[in-house]
Amino acid sequence: MQKMVNEFSLAYTSSGQGAPVVLIHGYPLSRQIWAPQAAALADAAHILAPDLRGHGDSQAVPGPYSMDLFAADIKAFLEALGVAEQIVLGGLSMGGYVAFAFLRKYPHLVKGLILTATRAAADSEQAKAGREQTALLAREKGVQAVVQGMLPKMFAPTTLEGNPGLVMQIKDVMESTSLDGVIGDLAAMKERPDSTPELSGISIPTLIVHGAQDAIVPLAEAQAMQQAIPAATLQVIEGAGHLPNLENPGAYNQALRQFLARLDGKQP
Ligand code: MLT
């Protein structure tokens, strides 16, 4: 499905009924990563998974991109759909950076937060230099060259060995990201602000989910967020790296289901 928002065509998946749960993908990915959640949680919630601009089936518009711009796109998307109630907002990795921006801009619209494989801190100087190098590589050699270096770091060793089908599927998803999308993401991630000072002020229920073997965002980042956010619980997903929702969907879906039930008051 597609909607015109902020002068581009945004693709999205909508499944299930109930309270709206908006799931934002990471870099350089698309809404395809939420397929197991869209299928398994459709009886518990209305799952909405957009493709950010430049990703998946959304239009590949040139940059500059920023986390605030992505957040404004999500707000416009909700308005275009006529979603008037508060949402549960989930983001994976860069999607988490977008979720922090959304929460800063539109705190009244969010009643629960799901932070997967993400961090609150801004880029270090070294990470910023790495973003520039990656953008150069993308411009000179294309998105495929970027994916080649990043793909093995996305998964736990057990996934790399035991689930080559998933690895190939995610390779395709990553390679289908537009050059505008990859370059836009890299600049937006490099410039994103530090969300750490805001963590202690997050008063809504928050679920943090992290793969035990995440090689891109260390587990310590998730533990630090849990300590700083007053109403946060942390679920560590075994046998998973940077994509716990895909590498161990059973455990991931169960964590979300319990969180959503607790938010609904259906469980203590
Ligand atoms: C992501 O998975 O969205 C990115 O790798 C996050 C990052 O590079 O900071």
mmCIF file of C-alpha atoms and ligand atoms in Angstrom:
data_model
loop_
_atom_site.group_PDB
_atom_site.id
_atom_site.type_symbol
_atom_site.label_atom_id
_atom_site.label_comp_id
_atom_site.label_asym_id
_atom_site.label_seq_id
_atom_site.Cartn_x
_atom_site.Cartn_y
_atom_site.Cartn_z
ATOM 1 C CA MET A 1 0.000 0.000 0.000
ATOM 2 C CA GLN A 2 1.126 3.552 -0.676
ATOM 3 C CA LYS A 3 0.254 7.015 0.693
ATOM 4 C CA MET A 4 1.446 10.444 -0.398
ATOM 5 C CA VAL A 5 3.111 12.118 2.595
ATOM 6 C CA ASN A 6 5.390 15.159 2.677
ATOM 7 C CA GLU A 7 5.550 15.128 -1.142
ATOM 8 C CA PHE A 8 6.710 11.553 -1.632
ATOM 9 C CA SER A 9 5.000 8.214 -1.989
ATOM 10 C CA LEU A 10 5.417 6.152 1.181
ATOM 11 C CA ALA A 11 4.930 2.374 1.106
ATOM 12 C CA TYR A 12 3.620 0.563 4.137
ATOM 13 C CA THR A 13 2.235 -2.667 5.497
ATOM 14 C CA SER A 14 -0.889 -2.685 7.622
ATOM 15 C CA SER A 15 -2.072 -5.815 9.366
ATOM 16 C CA GLY A 16 -4.321 -6.761 12.250
ATOM 17 C CA GLN A 17 -6.706 -4.788 14.375
ATOM 18 C CA GLY A 18 -6.546 -3.006 17.684
ATOM 19 C CA ALA A 19 -4.193 -0.451 19.160
ATOM 20 C CA PRO A 20 -1.799 0.954 16.547
ATOM 21 C CA VAL A 21 1.794 -0.267 16.806
ATOM 22 C CA VAL A 22 4.173 1.509 14.400
ATOM 23 C CA LEU A 23 7.411 -0.365 13.661
ATOM 24 C CA ILE A 24 10.301 1.523 12.057
ATOM 25 C CA HIS A 25 13.074 -0.367 10.279
ATOM 26 C CA GLY A 26 16.819 0.298 10.485
ATOM 27 C CA TYR A 27 19.591 1.066 8.011
ATOM 28 C CA PRO A 28 19.778 0.101 5.143
ATOM 29 C CA LEU A 29 16.643 -1.981 5.466
ATOM 30 C CA SER A 30 12.921 -1.781 4.779
ATOM 31 C CA ARG A 31 9.570 -2.746 6.270
ATOM 32 C CA GLN A 32 10.227 -6.303 5.023
ATOM 33 C CA ILE A 33 12.091 -6.951 8.267
ATOM 34 C CA TRP A 34 8.823 -6.739 10.193
ATOM 35 C CA ALA A 35 7.084 -9.509 8.213
ATOM 36 C CA PRO A 36 7.185 -12.048 11.108
ATOM 37 C CA GLN A 37 5.695 -9.476 13.491
ATOM 38 C CA ALA A 38 3.022 -8.324 11.025
ATOM 39 C CA ALA A 39 1.941 -11.966 10.688
ATOM 40 C CA ALA A 40 2.239 -13.173 14.283
ATOM 41 C CA LEU A 41 0.909 -10.153 16.179
ATOM 42 C CA ALA A 42 -2.047 -9.318 13.939
ATOM 43 C CA ASP A 43 -4.432 -10.735 16.541
ATOM 44 C CA ALA A 44 -2.985 -8.464 19.243
ATOM 45 C CA ALA A 45 -2.555 -5.085 17.555
ATOM 46 C CA HIS A 46 -2.813 -3.033 14.385
ATOM 47 C CA ILE A 47 0.734 -3.326 13.061
ATOM 48 C CA LEU A 48 1.835 -0.479 10.786
ATOM 49 C CA ALA A 49 5.243 -0.788 9.166
ATOM 50 C CA PRO A 50 6.300 2.061 6.843
ATOM 51 C CA ASP A 51 9.255 2.173 4.463
ATOM 52 C CA LEU A 52 11.208 5.320 5.289
ATOM 53 C CA ARG A 53 11.878 7.662 2.345
ATOM 54 C CA GLY A 54 14.539 6.195 0.047
ATOM 55 C CA HIS A 55 13.928 2.639 1.326
ATOM 56 C CA GLY A 56 12.018 -0.409 0.142
ATOM 57 C CA ASP A 57 9.059 0.571 -2.025
ATOM 58 C CA SER A 58 8.925 4.178 -0.843
ATOM 59 C CA GLN A 59 10.047 6.823 -3.282
ATOM 60 C CA ALA A 60 13.797 7.433 -3.471
ATOM 61 C CA VAL A 61 13.938 11.144 -2.807
ATOM 62 C CA PRO A 62 17.297 12.929 -2.546
ATOM 63 C CA GLY A 63 18.595 14.156 0.813
ATOM 64 C CA PRO A 64 19.347 15.763 3.085
ATOM 65 C CA TYR A 65 17.653 13.406 5.536
ATOM 66 C CA SER A 66 17.521 13.785 9.300
ATOM 67 C CA MET A 67 15.957 11.895 12.197
ATOM 68 C CA ASP A 68 13.546 14.833 12.615
ATOM 69 C CA LEU A 69 12.547 14.550 8.951
ATOM 70 C CA PHE A 70 11.914 10.803 9.283
ATOM 71 C CA ALA A 71 9.848 11.511 12.424
ATOM 72 C CA ALA A 72 7.832 14.162 10.566
ATOM 73 C CA ASP A 73 7.210 11.598 7.792
ATOM 74 C CA ILE A 74 5.839 9.128 10.362
ATOM 75 C CA LYS A 75 3.570 11.835 11.803
ATOM 76 C CA ALA A 76 2.290 12.719 8.296
ATOM 77 C CA PHE A 77 1.791 9.004 7.581
ATOM 78 C CA LEU A 78 -0.386 8.609 10.703
ATOM 79 C CA GLU A 79 -2.398 11.677 9.710
ATOM 80 C CA ALA A 80 -2.846 10.354 6.171
ATOM 81 C CA LEU A 81 -4.211 7.101 7.617
ATOM 82 C CA GLY A 82 -6.486 8.953 10.036
ATOM 83 C CA VAL A 83 -4.877 7.381 13.116
ATOM 84 C CA ALA A 84 -6.084 9.646 15.909
ATOM 85 C CA GLU A 85 -5.252 7.590 19.002
ATOM 86 C CA GLN A 86 -1.911 7.299 20.780
ATOM 87 C CA ILE A 87 0.469 4.753 19.284
ATOM 88 C CA VAL A 88 2.990 2.250 20.525
ATOM 89 C CA LEU A 89 6.191 3.175 18.712
ATOM 90 C CA GLY A 90 8.901 0.662 17.931
ATOM 91 C CA GLY A 91 12.208 1.133 16.158
ATOM 92 C CA LEU A 92 15.086 -1.159 15.288
ATOM 93 C CA SER A 93 18.565 0.373 15.348
ATOM 94 C CA MET A 94 18.300 3.519 13.173
ATOM 95 C CA GLY A 95 14.538 3.095 13.599
ATOM 96 C CA GLY A 96 15.190 3.608 17.314
ATOM 97 C CA TYR A 97 16.986 6.884 16.544
ATOM 98 C CA VAL A 98 13.849 7.908 14.614
ATOM 99 C CA ALA A 99 11.694 6.854 17.571
ATOM 100 C CA PHE A 100 13.707 9.098 19.911
ATOM 101 C CA ALA A 101 13.213 12.021 17.482
ATOM 102 C CA PHE A 102 9.473 11.280 17.259
ATOM 103 C CA LEU A 103 9.198 11.169 21.048
ATOM 104 C CA ARG A 104 11.008 14.521 21.310
ATOM 105 C CA LYS A 105 8.736 16.168 18.745
ATOM 106 C CA TYR A 106 5.386 14.532 19.472
ATOM 107 C CA PRO A 107 5.477 13.068 23.000
ATOM 108 C CA HIS A 108 1.675 13.318 23.360
ATOM 109 C CA LEU A 109 1.204 10.819 20.505
ATOM 110 C CA VAL A 110 3.105 7.918 22.103
ATOM 111 C CA LYS A 111 1.860 5.648 24.888
ATOM 112 C CA GLY A 112 4.520 2.930 24.752
ATOM 113 C CA LEU A 113 8.009 2.505 23.335
ATOM 114 C CA ILE A 114 9.810 -0.547 21.939
ATOM 115 C CA LEU A 115 13.549 -0.057 21.405
ATOM 116 C CA THR A 116 15.211 -2.899 19.509
ATOM 117 C CA ALA A 117 18.955 -3.242 18.821
ATOM 118 C CA THR A 118 19.451 0.477 19.302
ATOM 119 C CA ARG A 119 21.283 3.023 21.404
ATOM 120 C CA ALA A 120 20.639 6.473 22.865
ATOM 121 C CA ALA A 121 24.132 7.899 22.352
ATOM 122 C CA ALA A 122 25.147 9.999 19.356
ATOM 123 C CA ASP A 123 27.989 8.962 17.044
ATOM 124 C CA SER A 124 31.532 9.229 18.403
ATOM 125 C CA GLU A 125 34.029 11.194 16.299
ATOM 126 C CA GLN A 126 35.365 7.876 15.025
ATOM 127 C CA ALA A 127 31.880 6.696 14.063
ATOM 128 C CA LYS A 128 31.243 9.998 12.253
ATOM 129 C CA ALA A 129 34.415 9.530 10.215
ATOM 130 C CA GLY A 130 33.246 5.984 9.431
ATOM 131 C CA ARG A 131 29.914 7.337 8.116
ATOM 132 C CA GLU A 132 31.797 9.620 5.722
ATOM 133 C CA GLN A 133 33.958 6.769 4.477
ATOM 134 C CA THR A 134 30.900 4.586 3.943
ATOM 135 C CA ALA A 135 29.124 7.366 2.030
ATOM 136 C CA LEU A 136 32.190 7.716 -0.200
ATOM 137 C CA LEU A 137 32.210 3.958 -0.797
ATOM 138 C CA ALA A 138 28.496 4.055 -1.686
ATOM 139 C CA ARG A 139 29.034 6.904 -4.157
ATOM 140 C CA GLU A 140 32.073 5.286 -5.783
ATOM 141 C CA LYS A 141 31.215 1.583 -5.716
ATOM 142 C CA GLY A 142 27.462 1.520 -5.113
ATOM 143 C CA VAL A 143 25.118 0.206 -2.409
ATOM 144 C CA GLN A 144 26.248 -3.400 -3.000
ATOM 145 C CA ALA A 145 29.767 -2.611 -1.790
ATOM 146 C CA VAL A 146 28.361 -1.157 1.442
ATOM 147 C CA VAL A 147 26.158 -4.207 1.963
ATOM 148 C CA GLN A 148 29.068 -6.585 1.412
ATOM 149 C CA GLY A 149 30.975 -5.122 4.360
ATOM 150 C CA MET A 150 27.987 -4.845 6.672
ATOM 151 C CA LEU A 151 26.031 -8.060 6.046
ATOM 152 C CA PRO A 152 28.109 -10.461 8.203
ATOM 153 C CA LYS A 153 27.893 -8.088 11.182
ATOM 154 C CA MET A 154 24.089 -8.128 11.101
ATOM 155 C CA PHE A 155 23.720 -11.678 12.410
ATOM 156 C CA ALA A 156 24.764 -13.942 15.258
ATOM 157 C CA PRO A 157 27.250 -16.658 14.158
ATOM 158 C CA THR A 158 24.533 -19.298 14.576
ATOM 159 C CA THR A 159 22.282 -17.411 12.145
ATOM 160 C CA LEU A 160 25.088 -17.000 9.609
ATOM 161 C CA GLU A 161 25.767 -20.737 9.714
ATOM 162 C CA GLY A 162 22.288 -22.107 10.278
ATOM 163 C CA ASN A 163 19.963 -19.770 8.394
ATOM 164 C CA PRO A 164 21.551 -18.844 5.033
ATOM 165 C CA GLY A 165 18.087 -18.252 3.565
ATOM 166 C CA LEU A 166 17.482 -15.396 5.996
ATOM 167 C CA VAL A 167 20.952 -13.960 5.332
ATOM 168 C CA MET A 168 20.307 -13.945 1.560
ATOM 169 C CA GLN A 169 16.861 -12.421 2.039
ATOM 170 C CA ILE A 170 18.287 -9.558 4.122
ATOM 171 C CA LYS A 171 21.114 -9.076 1.617
ATOM 172 C CA ASP A 172 18.442 -8.487 -1.048
ATOM 173 C CA VAL A 173 16.549 -6.071 1.199
ATOM 174 C CA MET A 174 19.728 -4.112 1.923
ATOM 175 C CA GLU A 175 20.813 -4.031 -1.718
ATOM 176 C CA SER A 176 17.419 -2.715 -2.794
ATOM 177 C CA THR A 177 17.904 0.447 -0.708
ATOM 178 C CA SER A 178 18.428 3.424 -3.024
ATOM 179 C CA LEU A 179 21.730 5.285 -3.122
ATOM 180 C CA ASP A 180 19.834 8.402 -1.968
ATOM 181 C CA GLY A 181 18.540 6.371 0.967
ATOM 182 C CA VAL A 182 21.950 5.029 2.011
ATOM 183 C CA ILE A 183 23.672 8.426 1.737
ATOM 184 C CA GLY A 184 20.729 10.176 3.420
ATOM 185 C CA ASP A 185 20.747 7.688 6.328
ATOM 186 C CA LEU A 186 24.499 7.990 6.852
ATOM 187 C CA ALA A 187 24.337 11.784 7.119
ATOM 188 C CA ALA A 188 21.244 11.637 9.350
ATOM 189 C CA MET A 189 22.884 9.105 11.702
ATOM 190 C CA LYS A 190 26.097 11.126 11.814
ATOM 191 C CA GLU A 191 24.244 14.309 12.768
ATOM 192 C CA ARG A 192 21.733 12.804 15.179
ATOM 193 C CA PRO A 193 21.719 14.276 18.670
ATOM 194 C CA ASP A 194 22.546 12.403 21.852
ATOM 195 C CA SER A 195 19.272 11.151 23.372
ATOM 196 C CA THR A 196 20.912 10.033 26.640
ATOM 197 C CA PRO A 197 19.958 13.175 28.620
ATOM 198 C CA GLU A 198 16.279 12.548 27.796
ATOM 199 C CA LEU A 199 16.122 8.934 28.977
ATOM 200 C CA SER A 200 15.367 9.718 32.620
ATOM 201 C CA GLY A 201 12.359 11.791 31.491
ATOM 202 C CA ILE A 202 10.727 8.972 29.507
ATOM 203 C CA SER A 203 7.711 8.147 31.636
ATOM 204 C CA ILE A 204 5.842 5.784 29.301
ATOM 205 C CA PRO A 205 6.240 2.003 29.510
ATOM 206 C CA THR A 206 9.296 0.981 27.496
ATOM 207 C CA LEU A 207 10.427 -2.413 26.257
ATOM 208 C CA ILE A 208 14.066 -2.742 25.251
ATOM 209 C CA VAL A 209 14.889 -5.836 23.183
ATOM 210 C CA HIS A 210 18.431 -6.760 22.211
ATOM 211 C CA GLY A 211 20.188 -9.698 20.617
ATOM 212 C CA ALA A 212 22.698 -11.334 22.974
ATOM 213 C CA GLN A 213 25.309 -11.272 20.178
ATOM 214 C CA ASP A 214 24.664 -7.922 18.515
ATOM 215 C CA ALA A 215 27.956 -6.971 16.789
ATOM 216 C CA ILE A 216 26.727 -3.533 15.659
ATOM 217 C CA VAL A 217 25.168 -2.148 18.844
ATOM 218 C CA PRO A 218 26.724 -3.784 21.932
ATOM 219 C CA LEU A 219 24.350 -5.185 24.559
ATOM 220 C CA ALA A 220 25.844 -2.720 27.071
ATOM 221 C CA GLU A 221 24.037 0.107 25.233
ATOM 222 C CA ALA A 222 20.688 -1.568 25.909
ATOM 223 C CA GLN A 223 21.601 -2.200 29.548
ATOM 224 C CA ALA A 224 22.513 1.473 29.972
ATOM 225 C CA MET A 225 19.157 2.545 28.491
ATOM 226 C CA GLN A 226 17.300 0.211 30.822
ATOM 227 C CA GLN A 227 19.062 1.716 33.845
ATOM 228 C CA ALA A 228 18.259 5.268 32.727
ATOM 229 C CA ILE A 229 14.607 4.917 31.625
ATOM 230 C CA PRO A 230 12.412 4.620 34.735
ATOM 231 C CA ALA A 231 9.723 2.281 33.336
ATOM 232 C CA ALA A 232 11.911 0.119 31.116
ATOM 233 C CA THR A 233 12.303 -3.640 30.934
ATOM 234 C CA LEU A 234 15.058 -5.351 28.968
ATOM 235 C CA GLN A 235 14.574 -8.587 27.103
ATOM 236 C CA VAL A 236 17.787 -10.190 25.827
ATOM 237 C CA ILE A 237 17.152 -12.501 22.862
ATOM 238 C CA GLU A 238 19.442 -15.523 22.742
ATOM 239 C CA GLY A 239 20.769 -16.793 19.419
ATOM 240 C CA ALA A 240 20.365 -13.359 17.887
ATOM 241 C CA GLY A 241 22.610 -10.575 16.641
ATOM 242 C CA HIS A 242 21.452 -7.205 15.285
ATOM 243 C CA LEU A 243 18.120 -8.511 13.950
ATOM 244 C CA PRO A 244 16.531 -10.340 16.906
ATOM 245 C CA ASN A 245 13.013 -10.009 15.439
ATOM 246 C CA LEU A 246 14.146 -12.123 12.465
ATOM 247 C CA GLU A 247 16.793 -14.355 14.012
ATOM 248 C CA ASN A 248 14.603 -15.511 16.898
ATOM 249 C CA PRO A 249 11.084 -14.356 15.990
ATOM 250 C CA GLY A 250 9.411 -16.668 18.530
ATOM 251 C CA ALA A 251 11.164 -15.097 21.526
ATOM 252 C CA TYR A 252 10.883 -11.598 20.064
ATOM 253 C CA ASN A 253 7.156 -11.872 19.342
ATOM 254 C CA GLN A 254 6.498 -13.268 22.790
ATOM 255 C CA ALA A 255 8.255 -10.273 24.384
ATOM 256 C CA LEU A 256 6.166 -7.852 22.317
ATOM 257 C CA ARG A 257 2.956 -9.728 22.986
ATOM 258 C CA GLN A 258 3.539 -9.595 26.749
ATOM 259 C CA PHE A 259 4.435 -5.902 26.595
ATOM 260 C CA LEU A 260 1.306 -5.062 24.575
ATOM 261 C CA ALA A 261 -0.897 -7.081 26.949
ATOM 262 C CA ARG A 262 0.588 -5.260 29.942
ATOM 263 C CA LEU A 263 -0.032 -1.895 28.234
ATOM 264 C CA ASP A 264 -3.633 -2.934 27.642
ATOM 265 C CA GLY A 265 -4.013 -3.824 31.295
ATOM 266 C CA LYS A 266 -4.656 -7.459 30.337
ATOM 267 C CA GLN A 267 -1.678 -8.690 32.328
ATOM 268 C CA PRO A 268 -0.061 -7.560 35.574
HETATM 269 C C1 MLT B 1 21.171 0.224 11.757
HETATM 270 O O1 MLT B 1 21.179 -1.009 11.818
HETATM 271 O O2 MLT B 1 20.120 0.878 11.637
HETATM 272 C C2 MLT B 1 22.492 0.949 11.790
HETATM 273 O O3 MLT B 1 23.521 0.038 11.612
HETATM 274 C C3 MLT B 1 22.696 1.701 13.047
HETATM 275 C C4 MLT B 1 23.996 2.430 13.077
HETATM 276 O O4 MLT B 1 24.844 2.230 12.199
HETATM 277 O O5 MLT B 1 24.185 3.244 14.012
#
